[in-house]
């Protein structure tokens, strides 16, 4: 018993306490960066700032325990906020809380169905496009602070960026002290000491003055309520999981560590359910904040937990000080994150990529930037990749033929992949007017993928038979043969065959 407890303790220590200093410092940086974003996303959705702040707190704390990707930050996001605008405008906060709870339940259902495994169908070019588009969106989200802020904002942001990029390279600078935290503290001190009239976090909205409390949404628990929130909840569940799983994959690459995608899906669901019962909006993983966490030294679950606890501590205990933080400091940090997030190497290799891959990458980025919706960009990229793949595979069917010595029999040898996009090429590859008596169609080297493939074989056989030719089909083996035997009509007595091509 003692040994098992010792082993359990060692295992948990390896999960939670292997990077204590780095995780605690990174959590503080992330928490400070979360505050203005949570407030801004709340305002985008037409909500009180407390809704986004409470959501960021509960998501970070719960996902630290329930998620499958250590070091990843989940909180209120712009993509999720945009999806709830109409629901909030038409029905109010209480229905949003129900939608958040239902979103969590749907995500748990997705996890139990192991839908995370379908991440393999997202090509690398789409993933790179997702990252680059998100970097552009992070940068664009800061532009209005620069355009509306005037010379004071520009100067402070410039100083902040200069410090962010020079501090880590100064001799004797402590590596464990993240530059973003130093910049935030330094610029806040300068603004306070000099009395500079700069835009501050407190100007974004009122900070909460109490802990979030458990509550049941004040709605009629009827089928009508379910019908109102279900479409929004489904969209939130899909978009939230898509962003979370893509972010998890990127963090996997950055840290060279694996993560449990289905566990993350379930964790996102559990966290959203808790968030809904504590007055928060539906949330998901944030690539920008996750990048800040990693770049500040956060690697473990403790960093995510610390970010949530620090967030609540800052707004409740240090609210007056947090309200004084100049937005210029946070803008500088977010611009640095945008620059670090963008895959600059993809620009150098873009001209060397196959034309189809380059098109997918550009379309993914352009769609996200135009719609400000990451899920739409990924969807466009995946669909375009599928179309290009199908076109490529349509050319993979190969047909050769040979004529017997007596000129009475033609043998067609077919190889490759036969499915709906290759059907026309397959049908048009046979000479139906050749004056012969016997045709052999050798399909032993063919893979049949769908009913369209089998129907195409029937059409070819039918075209030959209507011209009085005998047709022999050498069926493929394995599952392709089973599909052929189950669906083909040409080898079944009394069954009519389709014609024409």
XYZ file of C-alpha atoms in Angstrom:
501
model
C 0.000 0.000 0.000
C 2.791 2.391 0.947
C 4.665 1.625 -2.265
C 1.570 2.216 -4.392
C 0.941 5.562 -2.673
C 4.580 6.510 -3.171
C 4.336 5.585 -6.854
C 1.137 7.623 -7.215
C 2.780 10.617 -5.567
C 5.829 10.383 -7.809
C 3.592 10.174 -10.859
C 1.589 13.262 -9.846
C 4.748 15.151 -8.959
C 6.073 14.370 -12.415
C 2.903 15.821 -13.905
C 2.476 18.889 -11.717
C 5.773 19.795 -10.051
C 8.491 19.202 -12.632
C 8.642 22.892 -13.665
C 7.247 24.820 -10.686
C 9.104 28.110 -11.089
C 8.584 28.325 -14.840
C 4.900 27.374 -14.596
C 4.117 29.876 -11.826
C 5.851 32.768 -13.586
C 4.289 31.925 -16.941
C 0.866 31.672 -15.321
C 1.176 35.245 -14.057
C 2.066 36.563 -17.517
C -0.819 34.675 -19.124
C -3.292 35.903 -16.500
C -2.365 39.534 -17.127
C -2.768 39.058 -20.881
C -6.102 37.271 -20.405
C -7.806 40.139 -18.587
C -8.219 42.649 -21.450
C -8.996 39.902 -23.961
C -11.695 38.377 -21.754
C -13.238 41.819 -21.277
C -13.057 42.575 -25.005
C -14.617 39.245 -26.018
C -17.424 39.776 -23.525
C -18.193 43.138 -25.083
C -18.115 41.577 -28.569
C -20.806 39.113 -27.457
C -22.862 41.880 -25.873
C -22.172 40.688 -22.336
C -20.991 42.107 -19.031
C -17.154 41.830 -18.734
C -17.592 39.541 -15.724
C -18.983 36.799 -17.995
C -15.743 36.521 -19.966
C -13.523 36.883 -16.899
C -15.387 34.216 -14.933
C -15.300 31.938 -17.997
C -11.533 32.373 -18.333
C -11.048 31.534 -14.651
C -13.220 28.413 -14.582
C -11.958 27.119 -17.940
C -8.309 27.453 -16.968
C -8.761 25.824 -13.559
C -10.931 22.924 -14.719
C -8.998 22.159 -17.904
C -5.761 22.021 -15.888
C -7.132 18.878 -14.232
C -9.430 17.473 -16.926
C -7.606 18.293 -20.179
C -5.267 16.161 -22.222
C -2.670 18.786 -23.237
C -0.487 20.145 -20.406
C 0.599 23.752 -20.798
C -2.281 24.734 -23.095
C -4.457 27.687 -22.086
C -8.251 27.642 -22.473
C -10.361 30.736 -21.875
C -12.937 33.021 -23.495
C -12.124 33.465 -27.197
C -13.207 35.756 -30.003
C -14.368 32.916 -32.250
C -16.745 31.604 -29.585
C -17.926 35.131 -28.735
C -18.926 35.796 -32.335
C -21.079 32.651 -32.391
C -23.245 33.749 -29.458
C -23.981 37.341 -30.508
C -27.432 36.576 -31.944
C -28.436 34.272 -29.065
C -27.490 36.894 -26.481
C -29.225 39.669 -28.408
C -32.454 37.680 -28.856
C -32.692 35.747 -25.587
C -30.170 37.118 -23.085
C -27.500 35.792 -20.739
C -29.519 32.984 -19.133
C -30.029 31.208 -22.448
C -26.305 31.618 -23.168
C -25.530 29.779 -19.931
C -27.789 26.907 -21.019
C -26.077 26.896 -24.413
C -22.683 26.730 -22.682
C -23.752 23.711 -20.600
C -25.169 21.967 -23.677
C -21.945 22.753 -25.556
C -20.019 20.871 -22.879
C -22.351 17.883 -23.080
C -21.987 17.734 -26.870
C -18.204 17.909 -26.588
C -18.188 15.030 -24.111
C -20.292 13.081 -26.608
C -17.721 13.876 -29.301
C -14.978 12.619 -26.978
C -16.805 9.355 -26.290
C -17.254 8.910 -30.049
C -13.471 9.444 -30.384
C -13.922 12.086 -33.081
C -10.495 13.517 -32.264
C -8.934 10.767 -34.371
C -10.282 12.527 -37.469
C -7.688 15.235 -36.901
C -5.533 13.094 -39.183
C -7.643 14.310 -42.100
C -6.419 17.884 -41.631
C -3.368 18.287 -43.929
C -0.211 20.017 -42.786
C -0.775 22.886 -45.239
C -4.137 23.600 -43.559
C -2.454 23.481 -40.142
C 0.228 25.947 -41.272
C -2.480 28.145 -42.776
C -4.404 28.010 -39.487
C -1.327 29.137 -37.537
C -0.457 31.942 -39.951
C -4.054 33.161 -40.119
C -4.304 33.201 -36.343
C -1.081 35.185 -36.138
C -2.518 37.726 -38.580
C -5.779 37.932 -36.600
C -3.861 38.467 -33.346
C -1.952 41.314 -34.970
C -5.059 42.850 -36.573
C -6.879 42.718 -33.226
C -4.246 45.107 -31.845
C -4.231 47.552 -34.761
C -7.206 49.586 -33.550
C -5.338 50.365 -30.321
C -2.561 51.847 -32.443
C -4.827 53.755 -34.816
C -7.001 55.150 -32.011
C -4.273 55.649 -29.429
C -2.226 58.471 -30.841
C 1.500 59.210 -30.352
C 1.547 58.152 -26.686
C 0.317 54.658 -27.566
C 2.767 54.350 -30.464
C 5.759 55.380 -28.358
C 4.866 53.057 -25.470
C 4.225 50.105 -27.787
C 7.532 50.784 -29.518
C 9.373 50.875 -26.188
C 7.593 47.699 -25.110
C 8.584 45.843 -28.288
C 12.173 47.068 -28.008
C 12.379 45.752 -24.442
C 10.728 42.459 -25.346
C 13.324 41.729 -28.017
C 16.416 43.118 -26.271
C 16.014 42.110 -22.607
C 16.550 38.356 -23.155
C 19.847 39.109 -24.935
C 21.326 41.441 -22.312
C 24.317 40.026 -20.385
C 23.293 38.771 -16.971
C 19.545 38.917 -17.653
C 17.863 36.116 -15.627
C 16.571 33.578 -18.127
C 13.774 32.440 -15.824
C 12.239 35.948 -15.745
C 9.996 36.322 -18.808
C 10.437 39.580 -20.664
C 6.645 40.123 -21.092
C 6.188 40.276 -17.308
C 9.046 42.766 -16.942
C 7.614 44.952 -19.724
C 4.122 44.952 -18.195
C 5.432 45.912 -14.752
C 7.889 48.506 -16.103
C 5.409 50.322 -18.344
C 2.776 50.290 -15.596
C 5.265 51.848 -13.195
C 6.205 54.530 -15.736
C 2.568 55.431 -16.422
C 1.801 55.647 -12.696
C 4.984 57.563 -11.797
C 4.735 60.096 -14.609
C 0.946 60.367 -14.604
C 0.749 59.625 -18.317
C -2.794 59.699 -19.681
C -2.697 56.342 -21.476
C -5.473 53.843 -22.187
C -5.542 51.364 -19.301
C -7.091 47.964 -18.606
C -9.624 49.595 -16.288
C -10.927 51.621 -19.233
C -12.001 48.399 -20.976
C -14.764 47.641 -18.461
C -15.524 47.100 -14.797
C -13.675 44.265 -13.085
C -15.626 41.778 -10.909
C -15.738 42.431 -7.180
C -16.711 38.930 -6.024
C -16.182 35.221 -6.657
C -18.246 33.414 -9.266
C -21.097 31.467 -7.654
C -22.876 28.286 -8.668
C -26.286 28.938 -10.193
C -28.910 27.255 -12.317
C -29.796 29.267 -15.438
C -33.134 31.008 -14.939
C -34.936 29.602 -17.994
C -37.902 27.291 -18.538
C -36.415 23.821 -18.856
C -38.547 22.847 -21.823
C -38.133 21.436 -25.304
C -38.607 24.940 -26.686
C -35.550 26.152 -24.749
C -33.551 23.230 -26.133
C -34.626 24.115 -29.666
C -33.499 27.719 -29.110
C -30.008 26.905 -27.821
C -29.219 23.663 -29.693
C -28.033 25.193 -33.016
C -25.729 27.630 -31.198
C -24.453 24.899 -28.864
C -23.615 22.587 -31.766
C -21.700 25.361 -33.544
C -19.866 26.232 -30.313
C -18.987 22.579 -29.688
C -17.581 22.041 -33.184
C -15.659 25.316 -33.399
C -14.380 25.005 -29.838
C -13.091 21.468 -30.341
C -11.591 22.300 -33.715
C -9.626 25.230 -32.303
C -8.648 23.279 -29.188
C -7.412 20.210 -31.045
C -5.524 22.248 -33.629
C -3.924 24.272 -30.836
C -3.049 21.055 -29.003
C -1.335 19.707 -32.135
C 0.701 22.896 -32.475
C 1.718 22.824 -28.803
C 2.663 19.151 -29.264
C 5.087 20.202 -32.005
C 6.478 23.154 -30.048
C 7.155 21.132 -26.908
C 7.941 17.823 -28.649
C 5.532 16.056 -26.294
C 2.362 14.052 -27.016
C -1.122 14.808 -25.727
C -4.408 12.947 -25.380
C -6.751 14.465 -27.957
C -9.855 12.572 -26.787
C -9.000 13.454 -23.175
C -8.727 17.080 -24.262
C -12.126 16.863 -25.974
C -13.684 15.484 -22.819
C -11.877 18.036 -20.678
C -13.168 20.896 -22.826
C -16.688 19.528 -22.359
C -16.365 19.212 -18.586
C -14.869 22.706 -18.321
C -17.676 24.252 -20.376
C -20.329 22.574 -18.230
C -18.707 23.962 -15.077
C -18.346 27.365 -16.759
C -22.042 27.459 -17.641
C -23.059 26.755 -14.051
C -20.736 29.522 -12.790
C -21.987 32.280 -15.047
C -19.425 32.098 -17.857
C -19.603 31.906 -21.641
C -18.553 28.898 -23.730
C -14.778 28.869 -24.233
C -11.969 26.861 -25.809
C -8.194 26.718 -26.173
C -6.324 29.861 -27.212
C -3.248 29.524 -29.396
C -2.034 33.050 -28.656
C -2.191 32.624 -24.879
C -0.738 29.117 -25.153
C 2.203 30.604 -27.072
C 2.670 33.233 -24.359
C 2.649 30.449 -21.768
C 5.266 28.369 -23.555
C 7.499 31.331 -24.388
C 7.338 32.429 -20.732
C 8.499 28.998 -19.539
C 5.173 27.298 -18.819
C 5.111 23.614 -19.741
C 2.923 21.747 -17.276
C -0.611 21.629 -15.925
C 0.481 23.870 -13.086
C 0.946 26.778 -15.507
C -2.679 26.504 -16.681
C -3.968 26.215 -13.119
C -1.792 29.128 -12.017
C -3.109 31.288 -14.876
C -6.681 30.773 -13.700
C -5.905 31.385 -10.018
C -3.730 34.424 -10.775
C -6.502 35.815 -12.970
C -9.002 35.703 -10.127
C -6.407 37.013 -7.640
C -5.494 39.925 -9.884
C -9.051 41.083 -10.510
C -10.306 40.586 -6.934
C -7.298 41.470 -4.755
C -5.152 43.587 -7.041
C -7.964 44.978 -9.136
C -6.926 48.607 -8.639
C -3.364 47.865 -9.728
C -4.443 45.699 -12.669
C -6.775 48.456 -13.844
C -3.704 50.728 -14.101
C -1.847 48.447 -16.562
C -1.474 50.404 -19.822
C -2.974 48.641 -22.809
C 0.208 49.576 -24.686
C 2.132 46.964 -22.661
C -0.346 44.226 -23.536
C -0.493 45.349 -27.176
C 3.288 45.025 -27.384
C 3.131 41.518 -25.887
C 0.399 40.429 -28.310
C 2.286 41.816 -31.319
C 5.339 39.845 -30.210
C 3.151 36.735 -29.909
C 1.740 37.321 -33.405
C 5.247 37.619 -34.861
C 6.409 34.487 -33.029
C 3.284 32.535 -34.004
C 3.558 33.192 -37.738
C 5.447 30.459 -39.596
C 7.886 32.656 -41.496
C 9.535 29.622 -43.010
C 6.330 28.914 -44.929
C 6.875 32.113 -46.951
C 10.323 30.930 -48.025
C 9.065 27.493 -49.070
C 5.751 28.597 -50.599
C 7.150 28.745 -54.136
C 8.664 25.263 -53.737
C 5.430 23.619 -52.640
C 3.242 21.805 -55.161
C 0.782 24.270 -56.647
C -2.148 22.539 -54.964
C -0.529 22.702 -51.508
C 0.336 26.369 -51.956
C -3.245 27.101 -53.020
C -4.653 25.320 -49.960
C -2.375 27.289 -47.632
C -3.241 30.649 -49.205
C -6.989 29.913 -49.317
C -6.977 28.841 -45.649
C -5.269 32.056 -44.573
C -7.401 34.273 -46.815
C -10.666 32.689 -45.654
C -9.800 33.101 -41.978
C -8.660 36.698 -42.402
C -11.760 37.584 -44.458
C -14.326 35.874 -42.210
C -12.437 36.220 -38.893
C -13.585 32.636 -38.345
C -10.860 30.021 -37.889
C -13.274 27.126 -38.407
C -14.345 28.468 -41.822
C -10.734 28.693 -42.929
C -9.949 25.165 -41.805
C -13.134 23.877 -43.450
C -12.260 25.617 -46.719
C -8.733 24.225 -46.612
C -9.847 20.663 -45.880
C -12.499 20.711 -48.638
C -10.039 22.138 -51.149
C -7.445 19.535 -50.165
C -10.032 16.788 -50.630
C -10.929 18.122 -54.088
C -7.283 18.264 -55.149
C -6.677 14.772 -53.769
C -9.696 13.413 -55.621
C -8.517 14.989 -58.873
C -5.092 13.470 -58.398
C -6.519 10.055 -57.648
C -8.744 10.280 -60.726
C -5.565 10.028 -62.785
C -4.337 7.011 -60.842
C -6.462 4.506 -62.797
C -4.378 2.912 -65.564
C -5.724 0.783 -68.430
C -3.667 -1.109 -70.989
C -4.795 -3.741 -73.489
C -3.521 -6.439 -75.773
C -5.099 -8.264 -78.722
C -4.969 -12.039 -79.026
C -2.993 -13.612 -81.855
C -6.145 -14.524 -83.796
C -7.561 -10.998 -83.429
C -10.770 -12.256 -81.801
C -10.120 -11.308 -78.153
C -9.042 -8.097 -76.465
C -7.693 -8.232 -72.884
C -7.899 -5.025 -70.842
C -5.580 -4.823 -67.822
C -6.820 -2.317 -65.250
C -4.789 -1.127 -62.233
C -5.061 1.634 -59.646
C -7.887 3.158 -57.646
C -11.430 3.246 -58.994
C -13.994 5.481 -57.322
C -16.427 8.205 -58.324
C -13.938 10.754 -59.662
C -12.186 8.181 -61.884
C -15.392 6.720 -63.357
C -15.506 8.824 -66.539
C -11.888 8.107 -67.430
C -12.460 4.397 -66.775
C -15.561 4.156 -68.997
C -14.000 6.168 -71.850
C -10.825 4.027 -71.910
C -12.485 1.086 -73.710
C -13.011 0.723 -77.475
C -16.595 -0.470 -77.806
C -16.589 -0.421 -81.644
C -13.605 -2.690 -82.254
C -14.707 -5.684 -84.404
C -13.899 -8.468 -81.930
C -15.960 -11.239 -80.344
C -14.540 -11.605 -76.853
C -13.442 -9.056 -74.223
C -11.604 -9.786 -70.965
C -11.576 -7.065 -68.296
C -8.841 -7.886 -65.774
C -9.622 -6.101 -62.484
C -7.305 -8.107 -60.265
C -5.018 -5.123 -59.677
C -7.824 -2.640 -58.992
C -9.074 -1.257 -55.678
C -12.794 -0.480 -55.708
C -13.831 2.189 -53.198
C -17.525 2.905 -53.722
C -20.721 1.957 -55.521
C -19.868 4.328 -58.384
C -16.883 2.121 -59.227
C -19.017 -1.018 -59.431
C -21.683 0.811 -61.438
C -18.972 1.916 -63.910
C -17.938 -1.734 -64.400
C -21.565 -2.646 -65.100
C -21.804 0.145 -67.682
C -18.655 -1.007 -69.478
C -19.872 -4.611 -69.579
C -23.306 -3.441 -70.762
C -21.784 -1.352 -73.559
C -19.850 -4.364 -74.874
C -22.752 -6.796 -74.581
C -25.150 -4.560 -76.496
C -22.740 -4.828 -79.416
C -22.881 -8.621 -79.273
C -19.547 -9.213 -77.569
C -18.844 -11.779 -74.891
C -17.409 -10.203 -71.749
C -15.370 -11.934 -69.054
C -14.597 -9.993 -65.855
C -11.700 -11.061 -63.643
C -12.825 -9.704 -60.282
C -10.494 -8.061 -57.767
C -9.540 -9.792 -54.545
C -10.158 -8.909 -50.906
C -12.646 -6.256 -49.839
C -12.807 -4.863 -53.384
C -13.939 -8.269 -54.588
C -16.547 -8.430 -51.840
C -17.880 -5.018 -52.850
C -17.970 -6.135 -56.489
C -19.832 -9.347 -55.711
C -22.373 -7.528 -53.535
C -23.232 -4.694 -55.911
C -22.376 -5.779 -59.472
C -25.247 -6.630 -61.826
C -23.316 -7.884 -64.853
C -22.724 -11.302 -63.293
C -26.255 -11.779 -61.986
C -28.721 -13.522 -64.222
C -31.803 -11.539 -65.195
C -30.429 -8.181 -63.990
C -30.503 -5.230 -66.420
C -27.373 -3.186 -66.899
C -27.135 0.574 -67.235
C -25.834 1.869 -70.494
C -24.177 4.844 -72.033
C -21.199 6.833 -71.015
